[in-house]
Every structure is written in structure tokens, then in C-alpha cells.
mmCIF file of C-alpha atoms and ligand atoms in Angstrom:
data_model
loop_
_atom_site.group_PDB
_atom_site.id
_atom_site.type_symbol
_atom_site.label_atom_id
_atom_site.label_comp_id
_atom_site.label_asym_id
_atom_site.label_seq_id
_atom_site.Cartn_x
_atom_site.Cartn_y
_atom_site.Cartn_z
ATOM 1 C CA UNK A 1 88.724 -0.442 44.699
ATOM 2 C CA UNK A 2 86.243 1.842 42.945
ATOM 3 C CA UNK A 3 84.445 -1.119 41.320
ATOM 4 C CA UNK A 4 84.445 -3.015 44.617
ATOM 5 C CA UNK A 5 82.750 -0.129 46.437
ATOM 6 C CA UNK A 6 80.236 0.237 43.625
ATOM 7 C CA UNK A 7 79.414 -3.489 43.925
ATOM 8 C CA UNK A 8 79.093 -3.215 47.721
ATOM 9 C CA UNK A 9 76.664 -0.317 47.256
ATOM 10 C CA UNK A 10 74.561 -2.384 44.831
ATOM 11 C CA UNK A 11 74.534 -5.443 47.118
ATOM 12 C CA UNK A 12 73.612 -3.388 50.189
ATOM 13 C CA UNK A 13 70.822 -1.570 48.313
ATOM 14 C CA UNK A 14 69.500 -4.934 47.091
ATOM 15 C CA UNK A 15 69.472 -6.344 50.637
ATOM 16 C CA UNK A 16 67.600 -3.259 51.899
ATOM 17 C CA UNK A 17 65.028 -3.399 49.092
ATOM 18 C CA UNK A 18 64.399 -7.114 49.659
ATOM 19 C CA UNK A 19 64.164 -6.697 53.435
ATOM 20 C CA UNK A 20 61.550 -3.996 52.807
ATOM 21 C CA UNK A 21 59.516 -6.411 50.690
ATOM 22 C CA UNK A 22 59.689 -8.953 53.488
ATOM 23 C CA UNK A 23 58.338 -6.431 56.017
ATOM 24 C CA UNK A 24 61.504 -6.206 58.094
ATOM 25 C CA UNK A 25 61.619 -2.383 58.391
ATOM 26 C CA UNK A 26 59.779 -0.469 61.108
ATOM 27 C CA UNK A 27 58.920 3.041 59.845
ATOM 28 C CA UNK A 28 62.189 4.549 58.634
ATOM 29 C CA UNK A 29 64.211 2.962 61.463
ATOM 30 C CA UNK A 30 67.140 0.544 61.596
ATOM 31 C CA UNK A 31 70.291 -0.008 59.608
ATOM 32 C CA UNK A 32 72.221 -2.371 57.404
ATOM 33 C CA UNK A 33 75.937 -1.603 57.219
ATOM 34 C CA UNK A 34 79.008 -3.103 55.562
ATOM 35 C CA UNK A 35 82.704 -2.282 55.778
ATOM 36 C CA UNK A 36 84.080 -0.852 52.545
ATOM 37 C CA UNK A 37 85.996 -3.493 50.554
ATOM 38 C CA UNK A 38 89.647 -3.595 51.620
ATOM 39 C CA UNK A 39 89.036 -1.225 54.552
ATOM 40 C CA UNK A 40 88.451 -1.806 58.259
ATOM 41 C CA UNK A 41 87.782 1.850 59.081
ATOM 42 C CA UNK A 42 85.063 2.888 56.607
ATOM 43 C CA UNK A 43 81.544 1.583 56.203
ATOM 44 C CA UNK A 44 78.471 2.010 54.030
ATOM 45 C CA UNK A 45 75.094 2.499 55.715
ATOM 46 C CA UNK A 46 71.562 3.519 54.732
ATOM 47 C CA UNK A 47 70.752 7.247 55.045
ATOM 48 C CA UNK A 48 68.534 8.719 57.746
ATOM 49 C CA UNK A 49 64.836 9.151 57.028
ATOM 50 C CA UNK A 50 64.548 6.783 54.070
ATOM 51 C CA UNK A 51 62.313 3.792 53.569
ATOM 52 C CA UNK A 52 64.492 0.837 52.581
ATOM 53 C CA UNK A 53 62.175 0.349 49.609
ATOM 54 C CA UNK A 54 63.339 3.649 48.064
ATOM 55 C CA UNK A 55 67.087 3.454 48.756
ATOM 56 C CA UNK A 56 69.378 3.429 45.714
ATOM 57 C CA UNK A 57 73.024 2.341 45.674
ATOM 58 C CA UNK A 58 74.067 5.972 45.250
ATOM 59 C CA UNK A 59 72.028 7.060 48.322
ATOM 60 C CA UNK A 60 74.120 4.951 50.710
ATOM 61 C CA UNK A 61 76.447 6.906 52.974
ATOM 62 C CA UNK A 62 80.160 6.144 53.256
ATOM 63 C CA UNK A 63 81.480 7.126 56.684
ATOM 64 C CA UNK A 64 84.249 6.356 59.131
ATOM 65 C CA UNK A 65 83.833 4.608 62.469
ATOM 66 C CA UNK A 66 83.805 7.943 64.321
ATOM 67 C CA UNK A 67 80.785 9.199 62.405
ATOM 68 C CA UNK A 68 82.453 11.417 59.810
ATOM 69 C CA UNK A 69 80.680 11.268 56.425
ATOM 70 C CA UNK A 70 83.025 10.887 53.441
ATOM 71 C CA UNK A 71 80.529 10.274 50.616
ATOM 72 C CA UNK A 72 76.826 11.007 50.365
ATOM 73 C CA UNK A 73 74.575 14.027 50.679
ATOM 74 C CA UNK A 74 72.295 12.633 53.405
ATOM 75 C CA UNK A 75 72.745 12.188 57.134
ATOM 76 C CA UNK A 76 73.117 9.074 59.266
ATOM 77 C CA UNK A 77 70.894 8.537 62.277
ATOM 78 C CA UNK A 78 72.926 8.485 65.511
ATOM 79 C CA UNK A 79 72.049 4.952 66.645
ATOM 80 C CA UNK A 80 73.721 3.640 63.463
ATOM 81 C CA UNK A 81 77.035 4.878 64.843
ATOM 82 C CA UNK A 82 76.400 3.852 68.438
ATOM 83 C CA UNK A 83 75.358 0.306 67.530
ATOM 84 C CA UNK A 84 77.084 -0.526 64.229
ATOM 85 C CA UNK A 85 80.451 1.255 64.483
ATOM 86 C CA UNK A 86 81.589 -0.510 67.702
ATOM 87 C CA UNK A 87 80.574 -3.880 66.231
ATOM 88 C CA UNK A 88 82.573 -3.212 63.037
ATOM 89 C CA UNK A 89 85.495 -2.067 65.177
ATOM 90 C CA UNK A 90 85.520 -4.996 67.621
ATOM 91 C CA UNK A 91 84.135 -8.073 65.824
ATOM 92 C CA UNK A 92 86.459 -9.300 63.078
ATOM 93 C CA UNK A 93 83.793 -11.542 61.500
ATOM 94 C CA UNK A 94 81.359 -8.638 61.212
ATOM 95 C CA UNK A 95 82.076 -7.173 57.780
ATOM 96 C CA UNK A 96 78.295 -6.754 57.440
ATOM 97 C CA UNK A 97 75.998 -5.847 60.356
ATOM 98 C CA UNK A 98 72.214 -6.014 59.966
ATOM 99 C CA UNK A 99 69.820 -4.833 62.660
ATOM 100 C CA UNK A 100 66.049 -4.952 62.266
ATOM 101 C CA UNK A 101 62.993 -5.212 64.461
ATOM 102 C CA UNK A 102 61.593 -7.894 62.128
ATOM 103 C CA UNK A 103 58.460 -9.236 63.745
ATOM 104 C CA UNK A 104 59.114 -12.899 64.501
ATOM 105 C CA UNK A 105 62.672 -12.611 65.798
ATOM 106 C CA UNK A 106 61.694 -9.524 67.800
ATOM 107 C CA UNK A 107 58.677 -11.316 69.266
ATOM 108 C CA UNK A 108 60.990 -14.120 70.368
ATOM 109 C CA UNK A 109 63.300 -11.498 71.943
ATOM 110 C CA UNK A 110 60.354 -10.217 73.993
ATOM 111 C CA UNK A 111 59.560 -13.584 75.615
ATOM 112 C CA UNK A 112 61.124 -14.271 79.006
ATOM 113 C CA UNK A 113 64.172 -16.518 78.674
ATOM 114 C CA UNK A 114 63.148 -17.642 75.185
ATOM 115 C CA UNK A 115 65.872 -18.921 72.863
ATOM 116 C CA UNK A 116 65.819 -20.273 69.340
ATOM 117 C CA UNK A 117 65.387 -23.949 70.090
ATOM 118 C CA UNK A 118 66.969 -26.862 68.174
ATOM 119 C CA UNK A 119 63.574 -28.200 67.182
ATOM 120 C CA UNK A 120 63.381 -27.514 63.432
ATOM 121 C CA UNK A 121 65.861 -27.875 60.580
ATOM 122 C CA UNK A 122 66.271 -24.169 59.738
ATOM 123 C CA UNK A 123 66.735 -23.335 63.428
ATOM 124 C CA UNK A 124 69.472 -25.961 63.615
ATOM 125 C CA UNK A 125 71.608 -23.841 61.267
ATOM 126 C CA UNK A 126 71.937 -21.383 64.201
ATOM 127 C CA UNK A 127 72.609 -24.011 66.850
ATOM 128 C CA UNK A 128 75.378 -22.682 69.153
ATOM 129 C CA UNK A 129 75.776 -19.562 66.995
ATOM 130 C CA UNK A 130 73.509 -17.039 68.753
ATOM 131 C CA UNK A 131 74.540 -14.879 71.699
ATOM 132 C CA UNK A 132 71.746 -13.850 74.080
ATOM 133 C CA UNK A 133 71.608 -10.549 75.910
ATOM 134 C CA UNK A 134 69.284 -10.485 78.916
ATOM 135 C CA UNK A 135 70.235 -7.005 80.117
ATOM 136 C CA UNK A 136 68.168 -4.368 78.285
ATOM 137 C CA UNK A 137 69.593 -0.863 78.774
ATOM 138 C CA UNK A 138 67.260 1.369 76.721
ATOM 139 C CA UNK A 139 67.921 2.953 73.323
ATOM 140 C CA UNK A 140 71.379 2.661 71.759
ATOM 141 C CA UNK A 141 72.463 6.243 72.453
ATOM 142 C CA UNK A 142 76.108 5.706 73.381
ATOM 143 C CA UNK A 143 79.118 3.693 72.237
ATOM 144 C CA UNK A 144 78.778 1.664 75.428
ATOM 145 C CA UNK A 145 75.721 -0.070 74.039
ATOM 146 C CA UNK A 146 77.527 -0.962 70.794
ATOM 147 C CA UNK A 147 80.541 -2.208 72.770
ATOM 148 C CA UNK A 148 78.257 -4.338 74.917
ATOM 149 C CA UNK A 149 76.512 -5.872 71.890
ATOM 150 C CA UNK A 150 79.908 -6.440 70.229
ATOM 151 C CA UNK A 151 81.000 -8.514 73.245
ATOM 152 C CA UNK A 152 77.838 -10.627 72.944
ATOM 153 C CA UNK A 153 78.532 -11.151 69.225
ATOM 154 C CA UNK A 154 82.104 -12.408 69.734
ATOM 155 C CA UNK A 155 82.138 -16.000 68.466
ATOM 156 C CA UNK A 156 78.530 -15.770 67.284
ATOM 157 C CA UNK A 157 76.796 -14.847 64.053
ATOM 158 C CA UNK A 158 73.729 -13.276 65.655
ATOM 159 C CA UNK A 159 72.720 -11.633 68.916
ATOM 160 C CA UNK A 160 69.247 -11.658 70.402
ATOM 161 C CA UNK A 161 68.800 -8.502 72.427
ATOM 162 C CA UNK A 162 66.073 -9.154 74.992
ATOM 163 C CA UNK A 163 63.283 -6.553 74.927
ATOM 164 C CA UNK A 164 64.701 -5.164 71.655
ATOM 165 C CA UNK A 165 65.480 -7.355 68.612
ATOM 166 C CA UNK A 166 68.129 -9.250 66.649
ATOM 167 C CA UNK A 167 71.519 -8.247 65.217
ATOM 168 C CA UNK A 168 73.014 -10.467 62.518
ATOM 169 C CA UNK A 169 76.597 -10.290 61.205
ATOM 170 C CA UNK A 170 78.467 -11.899 58.335
ATOM 171 C CA UNK A 171 81.605 -11.860 56.230
ATOM 172 C CA UNK A 172 79.648 -10.251 53.378
ATOM 173 C CA UNK A 173 76.271 -8.686 52.693
ATOM 174 C CA UNK A 174 75.212 -11.919 50.992
ATOM 175 C CA UNK A 175 76.136 -14.031 54.018
ATOM 176 C CA UNK A 176 74.586 -11.699 56.596
ATOM 177 C CA UNK A 177 71.374 -11.255 54.613
ATOM 178 C CA UNK A 178 70.978 -14.982 54.048
ATOM 179 C CA UNK A 179 71.342 -15.519 57.806
ATOM 180 C CA UNK A 180 68.890 -12.730 58.557
ATOM 181 C CA UNK A 181 66.266 -14.262 56.278
ATOM 182 C CA UNK A 182 66.587 -17.787 57.666
ATOM 183 C CA UNK A 183 66.693 -16.494 61.242
ATOM 184 C CA UNK A 184 63.343 -14.770 60.763
ATOM 185 C CA UNK A 185 61.941 -17.933 59.170
ATOM 186 C CA UNK A 186 63.185 -20.098 62.034
ATOM 187 C CA UNK A 187 61.649 -17.723 64.595
ATOM 188 C CA UNK A 188 58.364 -17.687 62.666
ATOM 189 C CA UNK A 189 58.168 -21.484 62.685
ATOM 190 C CA UNK A 190 59.051 -21.691 66.383
ATOM 191 C CA UNK A 191 56.381 -19.156 67.345
ATOM 192 C CA UNK A 192 53.847 -20.993 65.179
ATOM 193 C CA UNK A 193 54.750 -24.286 66.853
ATOM 194 C CA UNK A 194 54.588 -22.698 70.343
ATOM 195 C CA UNK A 195 51.169 -21.230 69.506
ATOM 196 C CA UNK A 196 49.722 -24.763 69.610
ATOM 197 C CA UNK A 197 50.569 -24.943 73.310
ATOM 198 C CA UNK A 198 52.285 -28.288 72.778
ATOM 199 C CA UNK A 199 55.955 -28.940 73.636
ATOM 200 C CA UNK A 200 58.749 -28.526 71.089
ATOM 201 C CA UNK A 201 60.519 -31.712 70.002
ATOM 202 C CA UNK A 202 64.239 -31.016 70.455
ATOM 203 C CA UNK A 203 66.969 -32.539 68.296
ATOM 204 C CA UNK A 204 69.713 -33.809 70.601
ATOM 205 C CA UNK A 205 73.478 -33.746 70.349
ATOM 206 C CA UNK A 206 75.486 -34.590 68.336
ATOM 207 C CA UNK A 207 72.956 -34.384 65.495
ATOM 208 C CA UNK A 208 72.105 -30.719 66.223
ATOM 209 C CA UNK A 209 75.747 -29.596 66.052
ATOM 210 C CA UNK A 210 76.439 -31.733 62.996
ATOM 211 C CA UNK A 211 73.440 -30.268 61.168
ATOM 212 C CA UNK A 212 74.638 -26.734 61.996
ATOM 213 C CA UNK A 213 78.026 -27.566 60.466
ATOM 214 C CA UNK A 214 76.342 -29.036 57.382
ATOM 215 C CA UNK A 215 74.295 -25.872 56.894
ATOM 216 C CA UNK A 216 77.333 -23.643 57.248
ATOM 217 C CA UNK A 217 79.451 -25.706 54.838
ATOM 218 C CA UNK A 218 77.433 -24.224 51.975
ATOM 219 C CA UNK A 219 78.673 -20.592 51.807
ATOM 220 C CA UNK A 220 78.052 -20.348 48.042
ATOM 221 C CA UNK A 221 74.330 -20.682 48.783
ATOM 222 C CA UNK A 222 74.347 -17.149 50.228
ATOM 223 C CA UNK A 223 75.752 -15.699 47.006
ATOM 224 C CA UNK A 224 73.107 -17.544 44.972
ATOM 225 C CA UNK A 225 70.390 -16.167 47.248
ATOM 226 C CA UNK A 226 71.555 -12.564 46.751
ATOM 227 C CA UNK A 227 72.055 -13.134 42.995
ATOM 228 C CA UNK A 228 68.428 -14.305 42.717
ATOM 229 C CA UNK A 229 67.248 -11.235 44.653
ATOM 230 C CA UNK A 230 69.180 -8.939 42.292
ATOM 231 C CA UNK A 231 67.758 -10.681 39.201
ATOM 232 C CA UNK A 232 64.219 -9.964 40.388
ATOM 233 C CA UNK A 233 65.077 -6.377 41.373
ATOM 234 C CA UNK A 234 66.769 -5.808 38.002
ATOM 235 C CA UNK A 235 63.436 -6.648 36.360
ATOM 236 C CA UNK A 236 60.981 -5.110 38.808
ATOM 237 C CA UNK A 237 62.699 -2.083 40.420
ATOM 238 C CA UNK A 238 65.956 -1.507 38.520
ATOM 239 C CA UNK A 239 66.559 1.934 40.063
ATOM 240 C CA UNK A 240 67.904 0.187 43.196
ATOM 241 C CA UNK A 241 71.335 -0.083 41.556
ATOM 242 C CA UNK A 242 71.439 3.531 40.331
HETATM 243 ZN ZN1 ZN B 301 66.826 -1.526 67.376
#
């Protein structure tokens, strides 16, 4: 158990550091969280007021779903509880929950009625797997907002919150982070294609659904992605795992 939590801390710190390099953080906002190994009632989350680029494994806060801190000297910003805790509580598949305002996915969330279209291979990996929320309610300052987003995430691996940004979930940090990265890439390509003013070329059924299944039949790819990230961090900023 102790080693498992230590490994979860290292993986979560690595995901935060890499997301920072990719420009996914806005100021010191937003959270990555993961349920503690073997537990459904405790989760690790990044501390309030930190850049992701400075977070170390030992800085991550262990808390329960009601907001009580069990390990860590920092504080947790309130929207982490209002958004992440209800998702961890309600969505079985959401061991890891990542929320960013990363620019391309967030830009797509700000366009009227816009969805991730089945018009490019990376986007096809999300075909039928994104829930769309069209009902913006302001900042996530109550459990109601987390409950609402949790309902949108049921049966999906990501939610696009209109006028706000994306939430991505996964069975592990590796899986959720891999999805987050490819989601941002798919949104970037779609926005680039739309910027030409020409129509998107859709892939029809059943090829779109088959390609999504092919993508998602490669779960070990996520672990390799995170392992590569940690190799680079071990060389270039080894304090992440401290
Ligand atoms: Zn947000």
C-alpha cells in the first residue's frame, strides 16, 4: 500500500510537470487528481497556489472526498473538491480525473455547438466517447456542479463543458494523461483544419467506430507514454519524484 501510494504520487507529479511543459496550465489554476491505490474514498491532488512545473511527489495532498486533508502541509483549492470529488464518487471508471483549460480543447468548447468531429485519425480515438455539456452554470463552487459533470461523464472518457473546458478521466494516471494529450492534439488539428474555411471530411460508420475500438485496444501504449515522460524528467528535472 505504502509503495503503491508513493508510485501514484510520482506518476501524478510527472503528469503535472509534463502538462506544464505542454502549456496546459492557466496561472496556478486547475487540478489533476487520482484515487489512492486500493481506496475509493481517498484521492491525491495538486496543492493550491503551485505551478505544476514546481510540484514534487511529496507536495501532493492526500484527502478524502469530503475535503478533509490526511497528508500534506498545503491546502487544496475549493473547486478541486466541488468538481473532482463528486466525479470520483459517482463515476466508477474515473480513478484519475484531469481538468485543464488547455487552449485548443477549450477553444473548441467555446464554439457554438462544436464537437470533436470524426475527420482525423487521432480524433477518431474519441469517437462516441465524449459527453457534451451545453448548460454553463458559472464557476464550480458547489457539489451540484461536480454531480452534474459526473452525470455527463457516465459512459464517456471525456466531457466538453461548453464555455469552460474539458475534463478527462481514466482508469489510471497513465491512461487519463495519454487521453488528455491526444485530445488536445485532435482539437488542435480540427481548429487548424477549420481555420482554412473549408469543410471537414468526415469518416463514416462503421469505420469511425471500428477505428475508435482499434485505438482503445492498445492500453499498454499509455503506460509507455508515461514511462517515456518519466525517463526525460528523471534526466532533466529529477526533483519531481522527491
Ligand atoms: Zn475549469
